[in-house]
Amino acid sequence: MAGRRKAILDPSYEAVVVGAGNGGLGAALQLALKGVKTLLLEQHNVPGGFATSFVRGRFEFDASLHELADVGSADNAGSLRVFLDEAGTDIDWVAIPEAYRVILTDENLNVRVPFGIEELIDTIESEVPGSRKAMTKYMELCKDVNGALGILGGIADSAKPDRMISDFMSFVRDSDNPIEEIASIVRKLMNLLRVISKTVDQVSDEYKLPDRARAILYPYWCYLGLPMSRLSFTSWGAMLISYMTKGAYVPRMRSQELTMAMESRIRELGGRIEYNTRVEEILVERGKVTGVRTSQGDEIRTSQIIANVSPTLVYNDLISPKTEVPKIALKNVNARKHASSCIVVYMGLDTTLDELGLTDYGYFISKNMDTDEIYDSTYVLDVPIMQATTCLNNVIPDCSPPGTSIVSITTLFSMDSWSDVTPKDYFKVKNRIANGLIDQLENGTGANIRDHIEEIEVATPATFARYTRSYKGVVYGYELDPWDGVIARVVTKEDEKYIKGLEIGGGFSFMGHGYNVSLLSGRAAALSTLKEMGVKS
Amino acid sequence: MKKKNNFLGDIAGLIELLPERKRRIERASPGPIGDDPINELARSLHPQKIYFEIAEVRDETPTIRTFKLVAAPDSGTTALPVFRAGQYLAFREEVQGVVVTRPYSISSSPREALEDGFMEITVRKIPKGFLTKHIWKNWKPGSKITSSGPAGFFYHEPLRDTNHILGIAGGCGFTPFRSMIKDAIDNDLDLSITLLFGIRTPDEVIFKKELAKYKRKMGKKLKVTYVCSEPDGSWKGPSGFITKDVIKKQGGGVKGKTLFICGPPAMYRFLENELAEFKIPQKRIRREVFGEIDDITAFDEFPRGLKRKKFNIKVHIGSEVEEIQAKATETVLVAMERAGLAPQSKCRSGECGFCDSLLLDGEIFVSPENDGRRMAGVKFNHFHPCASYPVTDLEIIVNRSV
Ligand SMILES: Cc1cc2nc3c(=O)[nH]c(=O)nc-3n(C[C@H](O)[C@H](O)[C@H](O)COP(=O)(O)OP(=O)(O)OC[C@H]3O[C@@H](n4cnc5c(N)ncnc54)[C@H](O)[C@@H]3O)c2cc1C
Ligand code: FES
């Protein structure tokens, strides 16, 4: 390069975090909080990975966020808010007023679903008279499962995951604790055990939930991305309870506020962040990490690495030399199935949501709520039959200039159906699908979108691959079948750690995908790293 | 940790979850993952860099040259990417020991890149221009040059725009429209193009011959009018600037059209007034970015009394720290380029975010017409050096370039 040597980095760090998505940022933040000399490396030139925003004309779009679970209000804080507050990040959270509106065009169903377990049951009862009893029991079960998960690993409810189990043990041992509470804990655990290997459909059948009740209850499935005939009930139940009891939030300045707030805090705490720096090799010697090599030619020594990268890529592409990759690690990642990618249509409209008659933030629009049929439709290079659409001005009225609004349509999309698209056809194909999605939105809501499009951008699996380099543009990590659900992953986490000093955080790690769990799994990875380093918590 | 996992392991094992997981993993292949067509597609659509060889140089006028570029496989580019007609490439060149970038719209069509293996750019020589002077001297057939992947948002989008483009071009702003016209012909698009091209002197008329050819192919769907501001006796077309009357008469009015405007900032300001009476909704006007503003002191918002000021900028890149000097009237990006820091940039207009950097200390003036920062970026002191001017001494963190 032009008469100039490359600016270099320090040759060694106590810990290196690979990737500045939610997981990597959560990890680096936790490490920096403990004063660990941390280097966070990111191949893109801003933090966030999927959790980013972009500007077009007068509009700023969120690349991915619909809503964040596990934030909660200041006095009913979820573990994510607790962590980020304690870490000293500056984020302006805005509450989403209601859970969603579900519109099923073939079923003549159009229902707004509020937050709150009672409110949910009431809403379904008024649409499906006679469902109250079954729904109440079902939600009790979800609560128990969520509570049990919280107790067992702090996965859903606790801000201090690593302490929960010992707390539980001492809680049980402590004779002062009332027997009723111990009994309730035991009940929760028993309930969890009962459904631990079941799918959502199996449990709904067992509880005799009417079809129409399921149709109203199920839309959130698309945040987990697996049809209810396969989705692990525990993952589902925990998510449902989290949304219903803690509500949902977005940062005022799109998800980029969340990720830049973490970035800023990491730097304040002395962590170092380098962008435009892709880790090309994770160096391993005799089963232990020793450092990384980057696209900038850095070679950095470290004994602790947290990868905000899918294990599939870690074991196939990153670990060097290849002889250090155990066969079992490759089998492990091959056994698991990559989940969906997405297509998103971002639109800046030159009219208000009011004028369009769009009254809600989140719309789930589909022909029906047959999740198998919907899932299958994402495996065809065509318009999938379900979309999840957000109308941001209904949460943040001034997120765009007066008289305008931001509407984003998202649909799950299997990356395999995108595999045959050639560069030549690319723009045509993506516009055809975007067109179909806009039709679907107009048909479902009656809003005239088309005449008001001032800015539009369409993201496909290739777009996500471009910005995050995720394998095949996968957004949703690995599929959450019961055998690879959260419980199964937590339980096997230690046994399936194949390289000493290497932790995985983010959407491909043990907690599953989504903003909150990706971020907190990065943090959990950092807690393991700290433990390994002997840093006191 | 161990205790917890054993405990959980016991209960989960009880119910056959773990044996199933074990079975599945044991049964799986230990082979490699195989290829990733999606990342391949992303790379071919958006290469980080394109390595070109100049195949041909054509003088359009004494000060305008078209360069025909083909892939340079030896340097790492085997095929040219598709792009959307109207996009630009940012070229990165070393001139007198410093590295600068400059954006140029692609003037050839997407099909030509894909099927015929070339791209063209058409460059106007800027009086006292830093890069263009170098280009005129050094860019010859056989020269190797490097650009970014295709970038920018100045293209016709059927999901958004009407199927009639009213293009208004000035300076070298004709270039993206040449690409759009060729694209419309190549793909037989349902698209009409009416173009008003403002030139200073009659000898600035370019592409005259080929336009006649395009006209034969597109018929009524293409209309091009040159509007000359300094005509001589031989000029037969309309003269003056592109006024509302020209837009009505030669442009056929604005109804049902989407305006695409590409030219120097002065033209944008002039058109603002001319277009006012048409009351065109914002969504029907697309403007190409115009690069750095030549005279930032002309802005009312620019702080007074800075014109001749110089500041120090402490630049952190990687673990290195450099102290550089900067003029108040030049962007932070240019100051860094002058100092030989070779920072990365693409649009040089505040739009693309490619130069995103972090302001640790000091104050900047951000060109109001080029402020493409994200909201969170503003909150957490990210800034775009290509659109920012120092108002005090600064301390900044800049990314190493890719
Ligand atoms: C999206 C886009 C598309 C465009 N498309 C076209 C096109 O198709 N055709 C076309 O002709 N033009 C096009 N342009 C305009 C074109 O990019 C400019 O005309 C060109 O960049 C001028 O380059 P120059 O270096 O010769 O001019 P200059 O005016 O010299 O370059 C700008 C800067 O260089 C700085 N500079 C001077 N000396 C040094 C030094 N020693 N080190 C570092 N920096 C220095 C100056 O301070 C000045 O700010 C486009 C612009 C944009 C934004
Ligand atoms: S180079 Fe595009 S924003 Fe600076």
mmCIF file of C-alpha atoms and ligand atoms in Angstrom, chain B residues 333 344-355 384-386, ligand 2:
data_model
loop_
_atom_site.group_PDB
_atom_site.id
_atom_site.type_symbol
_atom_site.label_atom_id
_atom_site.label_comp_id
_atom_site.label_asym_id
_atom_site.label_seq_id
_atom_site.Cartn_x
_atom_site.Cartn_y
_atom_site.Cartn_z
ATOM 1 C CA LEU B 333 -11.222 13.186 5.025
ATOM 2 C CA GLN B 344 -11.316 4.647 3.206
ATOM 3 C CA SER B 345 -14.207 6.413 1.505
ATOM 4 C CA LYS B 346 -16.678 5.871 -1.301
ATOM 5 C CA CYS B 347 -19.328 8.524 -1.879
ATOM 6 C CA ARG B 348 -17.425 11.473 -0.348
ATOM 7 C CA SER B 349 -20.869 12.924 0.224
ATOM 8 C CA GLY B 350 -21.774 11.800 3.731
ATOM 9 C CA GLU B 351 -24.206 9.255 2.364
ATOM 10 C CA CYS B 352 -22.656 5.807 2.311
ATOM 11 C CA GLY B 353 -21.137 5.685 5.797
ATOM 12 C CA PHE B 354 -18.035 3.959 4.492
ATOM 13 C CA CYS B 355 -15.720 6.507 6.121
ATOM 14 C CA HIS B 384 -18.416 10.957 8.485
ATOM 15 C CA PRO B 385 -15.083 12.678 7.798
ATOM 16 C CA CYS B 386 -16.016 13.253 4.146
HETATM 17 S S1 FES C 2 -17.383 8.263 2.045
HETATM 18 FE FE1 FES C 2 -19.499 7.959 2.034
HETATM 19 S S2 FES C 2 -20.042 8.817 3.944
HETATM 20 FE FE2 FES C 2 -17.996 9.336 3.786
#
